Structure formats: structure tokens, C-alpha cells
CSV table of C-alpha atoms in Angstrom, one decimal:
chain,number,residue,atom,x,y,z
R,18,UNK,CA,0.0,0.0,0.0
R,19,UNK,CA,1.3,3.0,-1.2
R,20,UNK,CA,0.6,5.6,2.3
R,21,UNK,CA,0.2,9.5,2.6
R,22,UNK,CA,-0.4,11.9,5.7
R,23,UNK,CA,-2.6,14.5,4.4
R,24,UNK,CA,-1.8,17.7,7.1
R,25,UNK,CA,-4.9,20.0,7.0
R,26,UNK,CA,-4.9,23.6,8.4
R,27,UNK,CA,-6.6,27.0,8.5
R,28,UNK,CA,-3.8,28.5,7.4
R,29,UNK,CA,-2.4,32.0,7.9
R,30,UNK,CA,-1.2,34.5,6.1
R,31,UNK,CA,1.5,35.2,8.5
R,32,UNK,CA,4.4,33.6,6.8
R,33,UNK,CA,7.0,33.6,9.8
R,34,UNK,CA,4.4,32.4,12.3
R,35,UNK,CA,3.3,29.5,9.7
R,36,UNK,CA,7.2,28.3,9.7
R,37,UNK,CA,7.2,28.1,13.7
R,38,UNK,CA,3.9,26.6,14.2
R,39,UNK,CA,2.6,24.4,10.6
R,40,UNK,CA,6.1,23.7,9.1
R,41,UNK,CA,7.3,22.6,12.5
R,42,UNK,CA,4.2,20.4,13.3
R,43,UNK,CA,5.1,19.0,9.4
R,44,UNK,CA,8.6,18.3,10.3
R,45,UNK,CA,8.0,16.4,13.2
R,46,UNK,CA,6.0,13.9,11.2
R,47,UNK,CA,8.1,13.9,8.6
R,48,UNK,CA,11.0,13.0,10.4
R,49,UNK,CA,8.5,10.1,12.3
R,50,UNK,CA,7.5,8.6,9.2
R,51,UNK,CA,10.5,9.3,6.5
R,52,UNK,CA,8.8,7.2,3.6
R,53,UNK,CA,5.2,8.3,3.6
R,54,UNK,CA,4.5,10.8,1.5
R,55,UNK,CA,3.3,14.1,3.2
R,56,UNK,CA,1.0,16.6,1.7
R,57,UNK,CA,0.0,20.0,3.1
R,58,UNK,CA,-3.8,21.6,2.4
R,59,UNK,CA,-5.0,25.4,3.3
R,60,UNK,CA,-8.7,24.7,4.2
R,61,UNK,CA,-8.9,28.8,4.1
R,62,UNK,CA,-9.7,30.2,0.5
R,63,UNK,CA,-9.1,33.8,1.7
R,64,UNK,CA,-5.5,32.8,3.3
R,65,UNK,CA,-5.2,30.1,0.0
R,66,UNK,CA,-5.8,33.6,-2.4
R,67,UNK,CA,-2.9,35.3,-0.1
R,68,UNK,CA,-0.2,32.6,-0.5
R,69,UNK,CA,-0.9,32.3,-3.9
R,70,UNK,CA,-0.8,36.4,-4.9
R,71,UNK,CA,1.8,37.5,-1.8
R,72,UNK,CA,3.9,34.2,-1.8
R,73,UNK,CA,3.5,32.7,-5.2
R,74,UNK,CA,2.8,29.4,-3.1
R,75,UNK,CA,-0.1,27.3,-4.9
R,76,UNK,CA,-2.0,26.0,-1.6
R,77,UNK,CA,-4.1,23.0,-2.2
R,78,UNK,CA,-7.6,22.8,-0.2
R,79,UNK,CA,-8.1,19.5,1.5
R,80,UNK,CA,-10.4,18.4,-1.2
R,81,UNK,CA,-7.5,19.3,-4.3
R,82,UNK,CA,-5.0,18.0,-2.2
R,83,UNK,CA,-6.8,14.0,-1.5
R,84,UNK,CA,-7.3,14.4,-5.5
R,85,UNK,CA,-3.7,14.9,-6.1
R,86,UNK,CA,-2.7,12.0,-3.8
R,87,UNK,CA,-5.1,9.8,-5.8
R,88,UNK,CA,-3.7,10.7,-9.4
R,89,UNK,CA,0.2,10.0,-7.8
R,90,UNK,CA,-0.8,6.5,-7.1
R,91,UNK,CA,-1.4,6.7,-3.2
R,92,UNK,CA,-3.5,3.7,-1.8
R,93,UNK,CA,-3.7,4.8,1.9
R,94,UNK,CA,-4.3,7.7,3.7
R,95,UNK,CA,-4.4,9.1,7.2
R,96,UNK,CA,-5.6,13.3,7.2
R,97,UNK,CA,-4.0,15.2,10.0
R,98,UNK,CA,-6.1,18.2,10.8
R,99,UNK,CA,-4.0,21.0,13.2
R,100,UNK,CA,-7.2,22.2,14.2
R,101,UNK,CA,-8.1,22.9,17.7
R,102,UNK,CA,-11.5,22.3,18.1
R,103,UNK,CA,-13.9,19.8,16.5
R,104,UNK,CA,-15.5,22.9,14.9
R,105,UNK,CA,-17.0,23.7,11.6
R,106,UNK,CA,-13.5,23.4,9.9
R,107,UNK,CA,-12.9,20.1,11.2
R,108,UNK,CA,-16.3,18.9,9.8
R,109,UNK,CA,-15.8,20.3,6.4
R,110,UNK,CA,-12.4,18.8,6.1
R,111,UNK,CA,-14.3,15.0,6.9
R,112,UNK,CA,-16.6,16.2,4.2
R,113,UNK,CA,-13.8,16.4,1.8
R,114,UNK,CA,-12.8,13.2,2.8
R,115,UNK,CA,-16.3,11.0,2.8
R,116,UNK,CA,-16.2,12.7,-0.6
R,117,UNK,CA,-13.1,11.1,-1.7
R,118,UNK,CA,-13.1,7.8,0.5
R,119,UNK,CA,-13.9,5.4,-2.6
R,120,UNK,CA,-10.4,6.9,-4.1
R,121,UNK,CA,-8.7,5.1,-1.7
R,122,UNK,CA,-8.0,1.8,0.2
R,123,UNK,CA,-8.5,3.1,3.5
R,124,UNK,CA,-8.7,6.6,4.5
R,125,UNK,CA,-8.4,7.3,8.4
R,126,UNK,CA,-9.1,10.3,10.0
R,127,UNK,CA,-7.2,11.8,13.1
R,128,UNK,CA,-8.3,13.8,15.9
R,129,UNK,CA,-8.8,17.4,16.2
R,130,UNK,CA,-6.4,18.6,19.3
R,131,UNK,CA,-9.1,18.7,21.8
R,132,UNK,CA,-11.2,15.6,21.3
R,133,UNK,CA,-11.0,13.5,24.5
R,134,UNK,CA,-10.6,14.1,28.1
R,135,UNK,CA,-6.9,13.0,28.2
R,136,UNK,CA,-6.4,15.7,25.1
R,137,UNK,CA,-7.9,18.5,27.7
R,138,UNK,CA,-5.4,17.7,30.4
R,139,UNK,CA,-2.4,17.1,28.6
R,140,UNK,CA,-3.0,20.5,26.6
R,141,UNK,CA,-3.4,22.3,29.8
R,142,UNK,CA,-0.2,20.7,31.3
R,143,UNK,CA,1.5,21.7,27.9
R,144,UNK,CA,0.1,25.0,28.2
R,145,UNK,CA,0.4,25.8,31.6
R,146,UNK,CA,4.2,25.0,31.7
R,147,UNK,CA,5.6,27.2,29.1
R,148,UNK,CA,3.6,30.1,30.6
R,149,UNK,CA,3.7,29.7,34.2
R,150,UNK,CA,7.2,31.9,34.5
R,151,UNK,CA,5.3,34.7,32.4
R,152,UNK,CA,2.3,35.0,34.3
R,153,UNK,CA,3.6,34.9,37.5
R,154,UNK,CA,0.9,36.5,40.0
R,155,UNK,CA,-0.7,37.6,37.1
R,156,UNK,CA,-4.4,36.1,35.8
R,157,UNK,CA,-4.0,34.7,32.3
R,158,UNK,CA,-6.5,35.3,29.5
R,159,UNK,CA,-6.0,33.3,26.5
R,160,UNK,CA,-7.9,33.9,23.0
R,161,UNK,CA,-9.9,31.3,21.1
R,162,UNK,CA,-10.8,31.3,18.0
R,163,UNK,CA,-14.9,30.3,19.0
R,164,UNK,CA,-17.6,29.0,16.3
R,165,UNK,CA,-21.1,29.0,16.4
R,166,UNK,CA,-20.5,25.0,15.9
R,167,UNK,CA,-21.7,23.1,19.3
R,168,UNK,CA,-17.9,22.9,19.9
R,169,UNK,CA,-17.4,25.7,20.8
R,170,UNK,CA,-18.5,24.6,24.5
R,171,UNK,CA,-14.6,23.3,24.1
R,172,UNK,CA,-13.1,26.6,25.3
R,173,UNK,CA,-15.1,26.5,28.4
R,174,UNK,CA,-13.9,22.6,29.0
R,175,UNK,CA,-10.3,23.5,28.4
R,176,UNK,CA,-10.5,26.6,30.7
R,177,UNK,CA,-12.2,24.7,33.9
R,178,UNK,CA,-8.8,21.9,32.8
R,179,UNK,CA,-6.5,24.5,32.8
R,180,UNK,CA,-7.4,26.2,36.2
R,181,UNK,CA,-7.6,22.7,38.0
R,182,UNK,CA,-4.2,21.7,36.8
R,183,UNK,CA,-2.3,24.9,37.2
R,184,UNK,CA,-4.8,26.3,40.5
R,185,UNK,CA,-4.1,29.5,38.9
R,186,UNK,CA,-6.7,32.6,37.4
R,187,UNK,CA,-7.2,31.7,34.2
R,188,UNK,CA,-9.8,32.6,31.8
R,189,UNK,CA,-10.5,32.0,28.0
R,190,UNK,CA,-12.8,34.4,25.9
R,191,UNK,CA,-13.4,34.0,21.9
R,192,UNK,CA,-13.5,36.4,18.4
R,193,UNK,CA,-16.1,34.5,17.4
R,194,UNK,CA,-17.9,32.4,19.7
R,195,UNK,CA,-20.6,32.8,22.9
R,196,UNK,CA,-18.1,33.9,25.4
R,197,UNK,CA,-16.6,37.6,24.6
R,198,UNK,CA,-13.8,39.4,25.9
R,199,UNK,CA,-16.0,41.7,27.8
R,200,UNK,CA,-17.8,38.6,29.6
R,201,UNK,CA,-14.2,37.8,31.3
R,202,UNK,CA,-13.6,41.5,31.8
R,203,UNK,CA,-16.8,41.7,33.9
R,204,UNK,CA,-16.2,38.0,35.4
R,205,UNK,CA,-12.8,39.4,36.6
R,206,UNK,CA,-14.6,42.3,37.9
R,207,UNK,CA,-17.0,40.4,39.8
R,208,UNK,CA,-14.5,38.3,41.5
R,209,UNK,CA,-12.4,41.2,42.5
R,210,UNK,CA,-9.8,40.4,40.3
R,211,UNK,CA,-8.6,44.4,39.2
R,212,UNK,CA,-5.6,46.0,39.7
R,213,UNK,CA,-3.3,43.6,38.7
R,214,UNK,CA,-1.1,43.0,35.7
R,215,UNK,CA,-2.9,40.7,33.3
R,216,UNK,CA,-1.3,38.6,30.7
R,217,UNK,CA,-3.4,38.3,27.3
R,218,UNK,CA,-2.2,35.4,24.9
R,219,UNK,CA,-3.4,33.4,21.8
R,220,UNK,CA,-5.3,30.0,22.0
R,221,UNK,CA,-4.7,28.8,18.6
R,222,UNK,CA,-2.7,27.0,16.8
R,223,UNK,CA,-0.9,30.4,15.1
R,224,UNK,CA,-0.2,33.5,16.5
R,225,UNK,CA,-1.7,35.2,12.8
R,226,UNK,CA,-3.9,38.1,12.4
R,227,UNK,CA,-6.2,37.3,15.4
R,228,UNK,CA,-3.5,37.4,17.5
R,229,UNK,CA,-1.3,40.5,16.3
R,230,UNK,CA,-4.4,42.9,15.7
R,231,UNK,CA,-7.8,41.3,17.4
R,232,UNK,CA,-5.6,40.6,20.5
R,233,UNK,CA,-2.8,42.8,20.5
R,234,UNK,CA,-3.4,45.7,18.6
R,235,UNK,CA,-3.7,49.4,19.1
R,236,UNK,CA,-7.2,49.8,17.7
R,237,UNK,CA,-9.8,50.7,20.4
R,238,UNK,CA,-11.6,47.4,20.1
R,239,UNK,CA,-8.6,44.9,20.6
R,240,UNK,CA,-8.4,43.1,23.7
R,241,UNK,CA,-5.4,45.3,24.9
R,242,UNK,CA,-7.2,48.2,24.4
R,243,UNK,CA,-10.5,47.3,25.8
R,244,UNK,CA,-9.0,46.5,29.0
R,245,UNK,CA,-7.0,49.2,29.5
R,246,UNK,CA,-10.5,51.0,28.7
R,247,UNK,CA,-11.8,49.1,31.9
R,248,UNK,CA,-9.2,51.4,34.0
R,249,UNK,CA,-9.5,48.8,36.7
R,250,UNK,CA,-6.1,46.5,35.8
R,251,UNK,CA,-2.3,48.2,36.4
R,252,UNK,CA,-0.5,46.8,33.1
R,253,UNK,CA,-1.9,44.7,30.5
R,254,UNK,CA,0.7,42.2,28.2
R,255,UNK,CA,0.6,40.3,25.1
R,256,UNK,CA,2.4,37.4,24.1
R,257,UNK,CA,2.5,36.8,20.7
R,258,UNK,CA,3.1,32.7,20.4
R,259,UNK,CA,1.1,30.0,18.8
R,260,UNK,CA,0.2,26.4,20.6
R,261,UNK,CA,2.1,24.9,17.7
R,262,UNK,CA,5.3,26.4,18.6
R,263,UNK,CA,5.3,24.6,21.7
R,264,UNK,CA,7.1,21.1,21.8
R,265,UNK,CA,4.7,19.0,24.1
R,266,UNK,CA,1.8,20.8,22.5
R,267,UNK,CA,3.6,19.5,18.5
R,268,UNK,CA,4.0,16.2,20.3
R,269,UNK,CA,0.0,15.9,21.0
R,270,UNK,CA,-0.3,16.4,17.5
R,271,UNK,CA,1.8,14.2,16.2
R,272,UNK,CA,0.6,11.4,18.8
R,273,UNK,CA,-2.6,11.7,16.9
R,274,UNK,CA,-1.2,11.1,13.8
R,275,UNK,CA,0.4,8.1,15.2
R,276,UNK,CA,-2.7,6.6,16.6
R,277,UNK,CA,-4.9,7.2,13.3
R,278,UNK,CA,-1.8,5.7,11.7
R,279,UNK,CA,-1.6,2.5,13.6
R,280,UNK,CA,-5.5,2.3,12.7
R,281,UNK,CA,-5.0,2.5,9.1
């Protein structure tokens, strides 16, 4: 059986944070399993557009890419999605592959990041220790991505893990999903957590545009700036690092891999 690992990402048009976080993830496998083929797909048109106008880099979506394994002869396949959450982009990529599952053998899905409850504790272990020595005293407020997918009840999960392993203030609002930034800022309030330093950092799997601008930027309606509009915290700080550019968080991923790989 001739075998690929299809990888399957967002995407981001950032191309120094796709090199620590994507590439990475990809050479990790790749050193794991030297003669499979590996294939990369961009399930974001918009970011697919970028690469291809800004980078001259001819992205494949997940459904061009599992076409282009077929015509080079693969038999197997296991697709390796880097998302997060079981979410709406999770679901469209098994679309794409129910679609093309007669091309094939076998075709095996892996697992999104957070899919079971040992995936929720070791992310918050992973987590936890490479930002412990940042936030110090300070409360920690991470950013998700969110979805109006039923997933999305995922961030909340991963936040009640997080505080019971690290028994540290911890709190994680979304851009586009039920909890808002302004629900934490309220919640902090409430518990009588003001006048501190507070430590804002991404939840995904890239530190891209969400990050740099809806997190970090200057603009009144970033994250920074709406809680220095609070005036109830001393000094507010961003840390600009994706989950994929942390080892034991590439590991998880690539432990997935492994597992749907051993399947197939």
C-alpha cells in the first residue's frame, strides 16, 4: 500500500508564524515517518488567495489535495487536521474526505487537538508549563478562535482543565464564539480580580492576524485596548506565540497522527 499523511490547516497569512507553528508540526512527522508521503492543504480560500498572490505558493484545499494524492498512485491515507477544536472546519475537512473515500484503500481520520478528556489535560499541562514563568501572580487570559458550531463549548472545557491543573486565574474568551472578551472582563470584575497585571495570549494554533491585531493591537476594540478602557487592571501584556510552537503541545499532535496511523 502506497501511504500518505494529508496535514490540514486553517492556514495563515503570517508567513514567519506558519514556519514556527505548521512547518514545525510537518517536520515532526516527517522525520516520524521518513517514507510516507506528506501533503500539506490550506482549508482557508481567503489565506489560499494570499499565499498564492503574496507568496507565489499554490495552496491545495483538502479536497484538491486528497485528489492529487489519488492521481500519484497513493492507496492509503491518514488526514492530519491541526485544528483545535472539532468545529465547523474540522467537519468540512471529513466532508472532503467522505467525498473522496472510494479513491482510496483506506482513508483514516485523526483527531482534532481537543477531542477526549486526556487531550484537555495534557493541553493544559503543555500550556500551563511554558507560561507559568510569564504570568507569575498575574491572571492569564488566552484567546480562542470560538464557532457557532456546538464545539465551541470546548473553550469552556479547556478553561475549567487548565485552572484545576495549574490552580491559577485563568480565563479564556473567543472572536467568534458565545463567550466575549468583555464577559471575562466583567467576570474578573465580579471576583475582584482588578488592579493587577494581566497577561493576554493566543489560544490557537498560530499566532496570525487574530493574534497580532484582534488581540494585541492598538485599535480601540482589541483586547489590549479594551481592558486598559476598563481602568480597573495596572498593566496589560501580550504574548504573541502560537500552541504549535510549543514542543509538548507538537507532540500531541503528532501522537494523533500516530494513533490514526496505527489504525490504518
Amino acid at each position: 500500500m502506497k501511504k500518505a499523511i494529508l496535514i490540514v490547516s486553517f492556514g495563515t497569512t503570517y508567513t514567519e508564524t506558519r514556519i514556527k507553528n505548521i512547518t514545525a508540526i510537518k517536520n515532526q512527522v516527517s522525520m516520524l515517518y521518513p517514507d510516507t508521503i506528506i501533503e500539506e492543504a490550506v482549508s482557508s480560500r481567503i489565506v489560499r488567495n494570499h499565499m498564492k498572490q503574496d507568496e507565489h505558493i499554490d495552496a491545495k484545499s483538502p479536497l484538491e489535495a486528497l485528489m492529487s494524492l489519488k492521481e500519484q498512485g497513493v492507496t492509503g491515507v491518514v488526514v492530519f487536521p491541526t485544528h483545535v477544536i472539532d468545529g465547523i472546519e474540522n467537519n468540512q475537512m471529513k466532508n472532503a474526505v467522505e467525498q473522496c473515500r472510494t479513491f482510496f484503500e483506506k482513508i483514516v481520520t485523526a483527531d482534532a487537538l481537543l477531542s477526549n478528556v486526556d487531550d484537555y489535560t495534557d493541553v493544559s499541562k503543555a500550556l500551563w508549563e511554558s507560561l507559568k514563568e510569564i504570568a507569575g501572580d498575574s491572571p492569564l487570559i488566552f484567546m480562542g478562535h470560538g464557532t457557532e458550531h456546538s464545539a465551541d463549548e470546548s473553550y469552556m472545557i479547556i478553561e475549567q482543565a487548565l485552572r484545576a491543573y495549574a490552580r491559577h486565574p485563568v480565563y479564556i474568551a473567543t472572536v467568534e464564539g458565545k463567550r466575549t472578551i468583555q464577559d471575562v472582563i466583567r467576570q474578573m470584575k465580579d471576583e475582584g480580580i482588578v488592579n493587577t497585571r494581566v497577561v493576554l495570549a493566543p489560544f490557537m494554533l498560530v499566532a496570525g492576524d487574530h493574534a497580532n491585531n484582534d488581540m494585541a493591537g492598538d485599535d480601540d476594540d482589541s483586547w489590549k485596548s479594551q481592558f486598559e478602557a476598563a481602568d480597573a487592571f495596572d498593566n496589560i501584556e501580550t504574548q504573541i506565540a502560537g500552541l504549535g510552537e510549543i514542543k509538548e503541545i507538537q507532540q500531541l499532535y503528532v501522537a494523533h497522527t500516530k494513533a490514526a496511523m496505527d489504525a490504518e
